[in-house]
Tab-separated table of C-alpha atoms in Angstrom:
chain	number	residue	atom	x	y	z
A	372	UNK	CA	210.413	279.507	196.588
A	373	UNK	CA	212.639	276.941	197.898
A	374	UNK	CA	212.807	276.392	201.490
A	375	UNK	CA	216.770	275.147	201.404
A	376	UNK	CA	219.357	275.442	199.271
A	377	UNK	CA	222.471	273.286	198.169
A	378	UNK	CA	224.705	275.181	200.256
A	379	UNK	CA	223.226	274.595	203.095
A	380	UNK	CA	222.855	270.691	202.447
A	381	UNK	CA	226.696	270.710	201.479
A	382	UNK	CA	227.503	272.255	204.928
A	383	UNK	CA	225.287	269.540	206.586
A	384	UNK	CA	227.108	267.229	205.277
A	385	UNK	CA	230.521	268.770	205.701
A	386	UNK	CA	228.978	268.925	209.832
A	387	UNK	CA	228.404	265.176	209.516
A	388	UNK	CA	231.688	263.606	207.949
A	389	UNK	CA	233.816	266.541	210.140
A	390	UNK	CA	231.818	264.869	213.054
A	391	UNK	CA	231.730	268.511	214.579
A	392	UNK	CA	230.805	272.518	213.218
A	393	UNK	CA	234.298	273.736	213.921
A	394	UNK	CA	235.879	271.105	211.793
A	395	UNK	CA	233.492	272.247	208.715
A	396	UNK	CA	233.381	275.309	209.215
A	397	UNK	CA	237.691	274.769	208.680
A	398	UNK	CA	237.228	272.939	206.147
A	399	UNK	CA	234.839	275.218	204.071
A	400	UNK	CA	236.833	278.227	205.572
A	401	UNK	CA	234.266	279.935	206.920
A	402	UNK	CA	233.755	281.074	210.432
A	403	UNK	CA	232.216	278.955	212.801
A	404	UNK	CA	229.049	280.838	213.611
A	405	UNK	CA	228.218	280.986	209.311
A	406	UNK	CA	227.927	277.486	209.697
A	407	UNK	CA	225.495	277.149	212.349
A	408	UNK	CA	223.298	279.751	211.516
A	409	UNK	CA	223.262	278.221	207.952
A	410	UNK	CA	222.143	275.077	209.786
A	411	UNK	CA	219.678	276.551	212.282
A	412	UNK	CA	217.852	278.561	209.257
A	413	UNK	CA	217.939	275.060	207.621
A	414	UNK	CA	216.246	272.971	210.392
A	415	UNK	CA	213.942	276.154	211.116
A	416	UNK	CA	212.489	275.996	207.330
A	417	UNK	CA	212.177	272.399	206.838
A	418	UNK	CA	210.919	272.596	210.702
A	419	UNK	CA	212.703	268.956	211.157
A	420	UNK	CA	215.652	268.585	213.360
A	421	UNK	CA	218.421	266.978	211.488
A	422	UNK	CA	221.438	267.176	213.744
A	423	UNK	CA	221.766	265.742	217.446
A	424	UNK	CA	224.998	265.567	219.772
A	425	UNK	CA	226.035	262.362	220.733
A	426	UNK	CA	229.537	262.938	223.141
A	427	UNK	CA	231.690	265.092	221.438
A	428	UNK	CA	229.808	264.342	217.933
A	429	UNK	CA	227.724	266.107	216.067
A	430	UNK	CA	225.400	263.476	214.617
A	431	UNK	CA	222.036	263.252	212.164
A	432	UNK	CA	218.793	262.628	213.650
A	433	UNK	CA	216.828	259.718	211.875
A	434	UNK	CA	215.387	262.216	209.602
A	435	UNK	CA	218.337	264.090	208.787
A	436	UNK	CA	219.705	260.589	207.748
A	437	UNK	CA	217.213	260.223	205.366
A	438	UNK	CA	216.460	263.643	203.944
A	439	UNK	CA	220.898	263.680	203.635
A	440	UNK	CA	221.181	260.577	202.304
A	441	UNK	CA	218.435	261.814	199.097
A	442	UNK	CA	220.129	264.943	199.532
A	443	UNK	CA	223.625	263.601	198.266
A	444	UNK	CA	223.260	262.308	194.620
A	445	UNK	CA	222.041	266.228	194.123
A	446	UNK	CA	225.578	267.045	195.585
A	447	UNK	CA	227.177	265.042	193.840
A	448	UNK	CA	226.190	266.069	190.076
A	449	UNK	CA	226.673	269.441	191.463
A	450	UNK	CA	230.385	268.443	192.628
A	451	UNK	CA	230.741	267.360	188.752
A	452	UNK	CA	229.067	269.868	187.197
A	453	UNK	CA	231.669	272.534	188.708
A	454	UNK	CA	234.542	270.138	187.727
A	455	UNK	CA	233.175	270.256	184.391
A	456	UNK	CA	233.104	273.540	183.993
A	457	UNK	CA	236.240	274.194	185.744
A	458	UNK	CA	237.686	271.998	183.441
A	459	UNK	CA	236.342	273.909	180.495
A	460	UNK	CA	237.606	277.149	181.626
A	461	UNK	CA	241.003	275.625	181.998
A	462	UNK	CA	240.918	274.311	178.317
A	463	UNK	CA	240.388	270.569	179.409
A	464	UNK	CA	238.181	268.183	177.137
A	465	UNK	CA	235.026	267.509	178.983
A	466	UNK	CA	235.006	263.772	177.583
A	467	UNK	CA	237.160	260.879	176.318
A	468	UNK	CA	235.854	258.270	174.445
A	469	UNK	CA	237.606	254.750	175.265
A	470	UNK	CA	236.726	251.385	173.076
A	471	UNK	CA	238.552	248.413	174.361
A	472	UNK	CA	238.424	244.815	173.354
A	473	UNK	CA	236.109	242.717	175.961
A	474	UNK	CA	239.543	240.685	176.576
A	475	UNK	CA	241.113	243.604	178.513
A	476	UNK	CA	241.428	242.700	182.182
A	477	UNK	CA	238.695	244.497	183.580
A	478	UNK	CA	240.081	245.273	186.892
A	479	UNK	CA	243.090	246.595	185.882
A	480	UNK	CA	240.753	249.055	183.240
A	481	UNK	CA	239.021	250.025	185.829
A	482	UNK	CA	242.293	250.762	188.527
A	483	UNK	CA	243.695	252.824	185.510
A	484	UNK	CA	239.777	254.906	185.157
A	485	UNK	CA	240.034	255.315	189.121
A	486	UNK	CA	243.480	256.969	189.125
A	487	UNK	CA	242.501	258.919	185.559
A	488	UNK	CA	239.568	260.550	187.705
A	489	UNK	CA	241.031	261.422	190.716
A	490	UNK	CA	243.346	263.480	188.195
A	491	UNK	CA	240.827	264.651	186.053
A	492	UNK	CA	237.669	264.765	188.053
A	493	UNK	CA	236.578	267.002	185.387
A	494	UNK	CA	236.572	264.996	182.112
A	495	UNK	CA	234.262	261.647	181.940
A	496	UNK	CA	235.576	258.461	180.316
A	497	UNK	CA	232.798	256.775	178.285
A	498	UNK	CA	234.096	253.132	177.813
A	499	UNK	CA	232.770	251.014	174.583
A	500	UNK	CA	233.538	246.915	174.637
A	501	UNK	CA	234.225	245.611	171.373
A	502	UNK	CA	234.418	241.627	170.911
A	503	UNK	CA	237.285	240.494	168.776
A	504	UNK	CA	235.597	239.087	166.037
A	505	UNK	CA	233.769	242.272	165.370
A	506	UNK	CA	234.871	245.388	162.999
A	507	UNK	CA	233.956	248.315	165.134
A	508	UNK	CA	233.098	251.480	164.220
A	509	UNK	CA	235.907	253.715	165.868
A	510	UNK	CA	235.426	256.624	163.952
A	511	UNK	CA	234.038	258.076	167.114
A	512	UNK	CA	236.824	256.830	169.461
A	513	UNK	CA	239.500	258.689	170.677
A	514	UNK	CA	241.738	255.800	172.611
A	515	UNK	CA	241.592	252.218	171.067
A	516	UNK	CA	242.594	249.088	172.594
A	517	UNK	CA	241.902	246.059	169.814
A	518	UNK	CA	243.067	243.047	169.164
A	519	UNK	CA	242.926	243.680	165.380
A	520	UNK	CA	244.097	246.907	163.095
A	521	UNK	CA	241.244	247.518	160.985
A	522	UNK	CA	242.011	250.389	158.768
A	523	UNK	CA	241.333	253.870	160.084
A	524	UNK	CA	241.747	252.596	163.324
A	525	UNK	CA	244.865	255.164	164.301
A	526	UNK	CA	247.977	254.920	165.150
A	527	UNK	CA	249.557	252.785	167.892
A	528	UNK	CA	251.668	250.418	169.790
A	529	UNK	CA	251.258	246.778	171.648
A	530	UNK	CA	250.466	247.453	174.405
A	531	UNK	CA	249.713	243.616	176.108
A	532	UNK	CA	249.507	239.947	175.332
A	533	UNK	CA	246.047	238.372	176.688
A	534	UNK	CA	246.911	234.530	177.192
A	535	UNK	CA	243.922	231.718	176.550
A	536	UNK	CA	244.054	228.450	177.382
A	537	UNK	CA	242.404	225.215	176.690
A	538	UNK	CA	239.682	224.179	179.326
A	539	UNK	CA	236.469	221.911	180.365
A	540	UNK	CA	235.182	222.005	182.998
A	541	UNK	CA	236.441	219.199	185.252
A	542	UNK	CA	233.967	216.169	184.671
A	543	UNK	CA	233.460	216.664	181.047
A	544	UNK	CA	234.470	213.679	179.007
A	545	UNK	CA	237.534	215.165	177.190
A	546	UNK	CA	239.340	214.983	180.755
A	547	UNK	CA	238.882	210.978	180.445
A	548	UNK	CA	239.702	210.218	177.570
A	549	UNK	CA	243.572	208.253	177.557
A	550	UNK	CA	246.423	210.287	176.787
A	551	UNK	CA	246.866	213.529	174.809
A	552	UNK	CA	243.891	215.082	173.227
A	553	UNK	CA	243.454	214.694	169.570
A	554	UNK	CA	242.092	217.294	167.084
A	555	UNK	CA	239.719	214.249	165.967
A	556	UNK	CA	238.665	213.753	169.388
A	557	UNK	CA	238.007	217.832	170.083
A	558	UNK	CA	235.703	217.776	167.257
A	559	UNK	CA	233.151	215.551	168.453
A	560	UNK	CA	232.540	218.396	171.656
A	561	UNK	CA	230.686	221.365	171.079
A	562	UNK	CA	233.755	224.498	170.991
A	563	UNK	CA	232.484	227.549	173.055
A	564	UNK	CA	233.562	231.116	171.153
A	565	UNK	CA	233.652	234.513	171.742
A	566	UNK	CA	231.991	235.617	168.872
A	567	UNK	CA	229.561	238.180	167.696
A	568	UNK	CA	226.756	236.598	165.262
A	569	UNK	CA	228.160	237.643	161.747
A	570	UNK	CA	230.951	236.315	162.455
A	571	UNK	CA	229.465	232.763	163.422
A	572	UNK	CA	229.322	231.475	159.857
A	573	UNK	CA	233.075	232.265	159.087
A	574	UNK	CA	233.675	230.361	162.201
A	575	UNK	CA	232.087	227.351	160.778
A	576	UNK	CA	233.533	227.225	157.752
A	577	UNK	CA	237.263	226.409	159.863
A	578	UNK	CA	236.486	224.534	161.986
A	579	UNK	CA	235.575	220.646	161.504
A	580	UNK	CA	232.827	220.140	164.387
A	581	UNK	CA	230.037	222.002	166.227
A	582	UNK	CA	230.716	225.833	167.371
A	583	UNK	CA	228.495	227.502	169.671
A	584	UNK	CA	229.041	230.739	169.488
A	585	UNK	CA	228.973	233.607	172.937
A	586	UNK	CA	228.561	237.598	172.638
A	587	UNK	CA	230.190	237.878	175.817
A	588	UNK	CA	233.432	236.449	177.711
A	589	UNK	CA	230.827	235.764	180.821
A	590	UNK	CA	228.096	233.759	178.773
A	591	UNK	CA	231.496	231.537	177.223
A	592	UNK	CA	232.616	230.857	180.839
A	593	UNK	CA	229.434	229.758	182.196
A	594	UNK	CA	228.755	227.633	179.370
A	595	UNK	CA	232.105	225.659	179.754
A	596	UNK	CA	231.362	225.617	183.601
A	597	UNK	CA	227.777	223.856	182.886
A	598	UNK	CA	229.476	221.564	179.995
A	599	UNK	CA	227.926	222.419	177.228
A	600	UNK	CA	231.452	221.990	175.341
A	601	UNK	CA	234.983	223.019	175.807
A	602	UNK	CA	236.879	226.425	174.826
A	603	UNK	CA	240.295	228.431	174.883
A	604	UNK	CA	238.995	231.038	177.414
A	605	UNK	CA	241.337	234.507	178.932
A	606	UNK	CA	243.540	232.689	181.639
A	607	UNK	CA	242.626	235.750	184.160
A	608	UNK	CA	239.221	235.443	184.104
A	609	UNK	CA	239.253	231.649	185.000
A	610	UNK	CA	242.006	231.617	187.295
A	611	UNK	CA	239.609	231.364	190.335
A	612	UNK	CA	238.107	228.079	188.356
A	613	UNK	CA	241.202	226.545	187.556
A	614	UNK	CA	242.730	226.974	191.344
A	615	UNK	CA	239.095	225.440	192.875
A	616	UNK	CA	239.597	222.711	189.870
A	617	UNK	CA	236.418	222.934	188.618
A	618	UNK	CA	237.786	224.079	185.009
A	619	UNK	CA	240.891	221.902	183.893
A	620	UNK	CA	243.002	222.813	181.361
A	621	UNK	CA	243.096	220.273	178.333
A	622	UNK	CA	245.769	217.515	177.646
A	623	UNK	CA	245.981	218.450	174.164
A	624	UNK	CA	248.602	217.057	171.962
A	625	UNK	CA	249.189	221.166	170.697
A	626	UNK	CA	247.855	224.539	171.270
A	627	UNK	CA	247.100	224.283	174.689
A	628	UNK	CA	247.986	227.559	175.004
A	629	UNK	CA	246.637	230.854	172.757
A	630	UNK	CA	248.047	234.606	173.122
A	631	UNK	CA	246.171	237.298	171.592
A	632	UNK	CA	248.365	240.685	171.295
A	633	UNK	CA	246.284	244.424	172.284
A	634	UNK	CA	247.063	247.055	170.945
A	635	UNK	CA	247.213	250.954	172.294
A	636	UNK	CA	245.867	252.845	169.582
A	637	UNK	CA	244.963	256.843	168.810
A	638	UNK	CA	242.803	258.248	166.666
A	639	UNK	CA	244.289	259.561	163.410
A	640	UNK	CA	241.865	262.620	163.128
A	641	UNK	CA	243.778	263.328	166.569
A	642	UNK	CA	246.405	265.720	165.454
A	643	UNK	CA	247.504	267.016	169.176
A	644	UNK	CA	247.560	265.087	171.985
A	645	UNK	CA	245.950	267.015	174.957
A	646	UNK	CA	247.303	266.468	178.791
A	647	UNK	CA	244.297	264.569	179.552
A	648	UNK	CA	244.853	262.191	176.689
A	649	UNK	CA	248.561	261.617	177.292
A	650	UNK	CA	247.649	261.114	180.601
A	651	UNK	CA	245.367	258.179	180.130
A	652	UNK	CA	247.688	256.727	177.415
A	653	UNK	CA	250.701	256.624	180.210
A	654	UNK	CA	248.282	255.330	182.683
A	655	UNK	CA	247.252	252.607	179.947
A	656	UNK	CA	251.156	251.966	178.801
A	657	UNK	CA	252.738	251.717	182.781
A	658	UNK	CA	250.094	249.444	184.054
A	659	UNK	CA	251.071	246.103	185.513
A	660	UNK	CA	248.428	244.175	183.235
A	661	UNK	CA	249.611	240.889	183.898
């Protein structure tokens, strides 16, 4: 038999952010005295003392630090196990599945899954990254955002434009050559891609010199950054680079600039749209992503 329970280690912890047992015992409205004789039959079990009073503070001893601080992952897949099933009860969908292209500014996808689960602590976002070279399989998707409609993919609207531009990093020889860059004179550098690896031969066949080829937006960055060739790379995710200098953007005599359009998209087998789904498609459609 156990000596503790959850309860008890949820009302320690209540005692330790409150900073006090009349301030927990408020804010799990109970009475004062339920919470410390809770406590006191906890410290008498585990026969450690976990709480100390430091001023008007009620505090954790070094071991109640560390038996709490174990103590709290268990609380908090309890916390979400409740909002789960709370959610269920109230009809909610327990999971949304997301795919979005590996273009999509990251920390605004991630502001827009913060807000989503403090509204819905209840339903769990499982997000899939997708290059834009690739075909996914979305048949298991419920939101989209790609760059490309592949059939099946669900209806949908543009949603954003991603903007690339032309850089090398700042010593590489393209940035001394004299005047505007040629598309003769780009060929004889090694072009960095975001590609996935059956795509890499299609690549070759349209372009006139050497491609090396990146499965992820990071790998592409760091190899322009270490000069291994040049590449049109997502503006936002070099905009640190480009304001330090170390990337410059190319001279070129055209296309110095590249916009690739996202799309919001919906699953067709999706006949109606629940609240938790509309919810994350407004959150997705009034975001600043620029």
């Amino acid at each position: 038999m156990h000596k503790s329970t959850l309860e008890q280690w949820s009302l320690l912890n209540e005692v330790v952010l409150r900073g006090s047992f009349a301030s927990a015992a408020e804010s799990t409205h109970r009475s004062q005295s339920s919470v410390s004789y809770n406590l006191a039959m906890l410290q008498e079990r585990l026969e450690v003392t976990l709480l100390e009073t430091k001023g008007r503070r009620t505090v954790l001893t070094p071991a109640g630090e560390k038996l709490l601080a174990q103590v709290r992952p268990l609380l908090k897949a309890f916390y979400a196990l409740e909002s789960t099933a709370s959610a269920m009860r109230n009809g909610e969908r327990s999971r949304i599945e997301l795919m979005v292209d590996s273009i999509l500014p990251r920390e605004h996808l991630f502001s827009v899954l913060s807000e989503f689960q403090r509204l819905y602590p209840g339903t769990q976002v499982n997000v899939t990254e997708v290059l834009e070279t690739q075909i996914p399989d979305n048949s298991q998707a419920d939101v989209m955002v790609l760059s490309q409609r592949q059939p099946g993919t669900g209806r949908g609207e543009w949603m954003m434009n991603v903007d690339f531009v032309a850089v090398a990093h700042h010593q590489h020889a393209l940035h001394h050559l004299n005047g505007a860059v040629s598309a003769e004179q780009l060929a004889e550098y090694p072009l960095i891609r975001i590609a996935d690896h059956q795509h890499f031969s299609v690549l070759q066949e349209h372009h006139q010199g050497e491609i090396w080829a990146c499965s992820t937006i990071e790998a592409a960055i760091e190899a322009v950054m270490h000069q291994v060739g040049y590449g049109w790379l997502p503006e936002t995710r070099i905009q640190s680079a480009l304001a330090a200098g170390t990337l410059k953007m190319l001279p070129l005599q055209q296309g110095v600039r590249r916009v690739t359009a996202l799309h919001l998209l919906i699953n067709n087998e999706i006949i109606v749209i629940d609240a938790q789904l509309q919810t994350l498609l407004d959150l997705m459609r009034n975001k600043d992503w620029i």
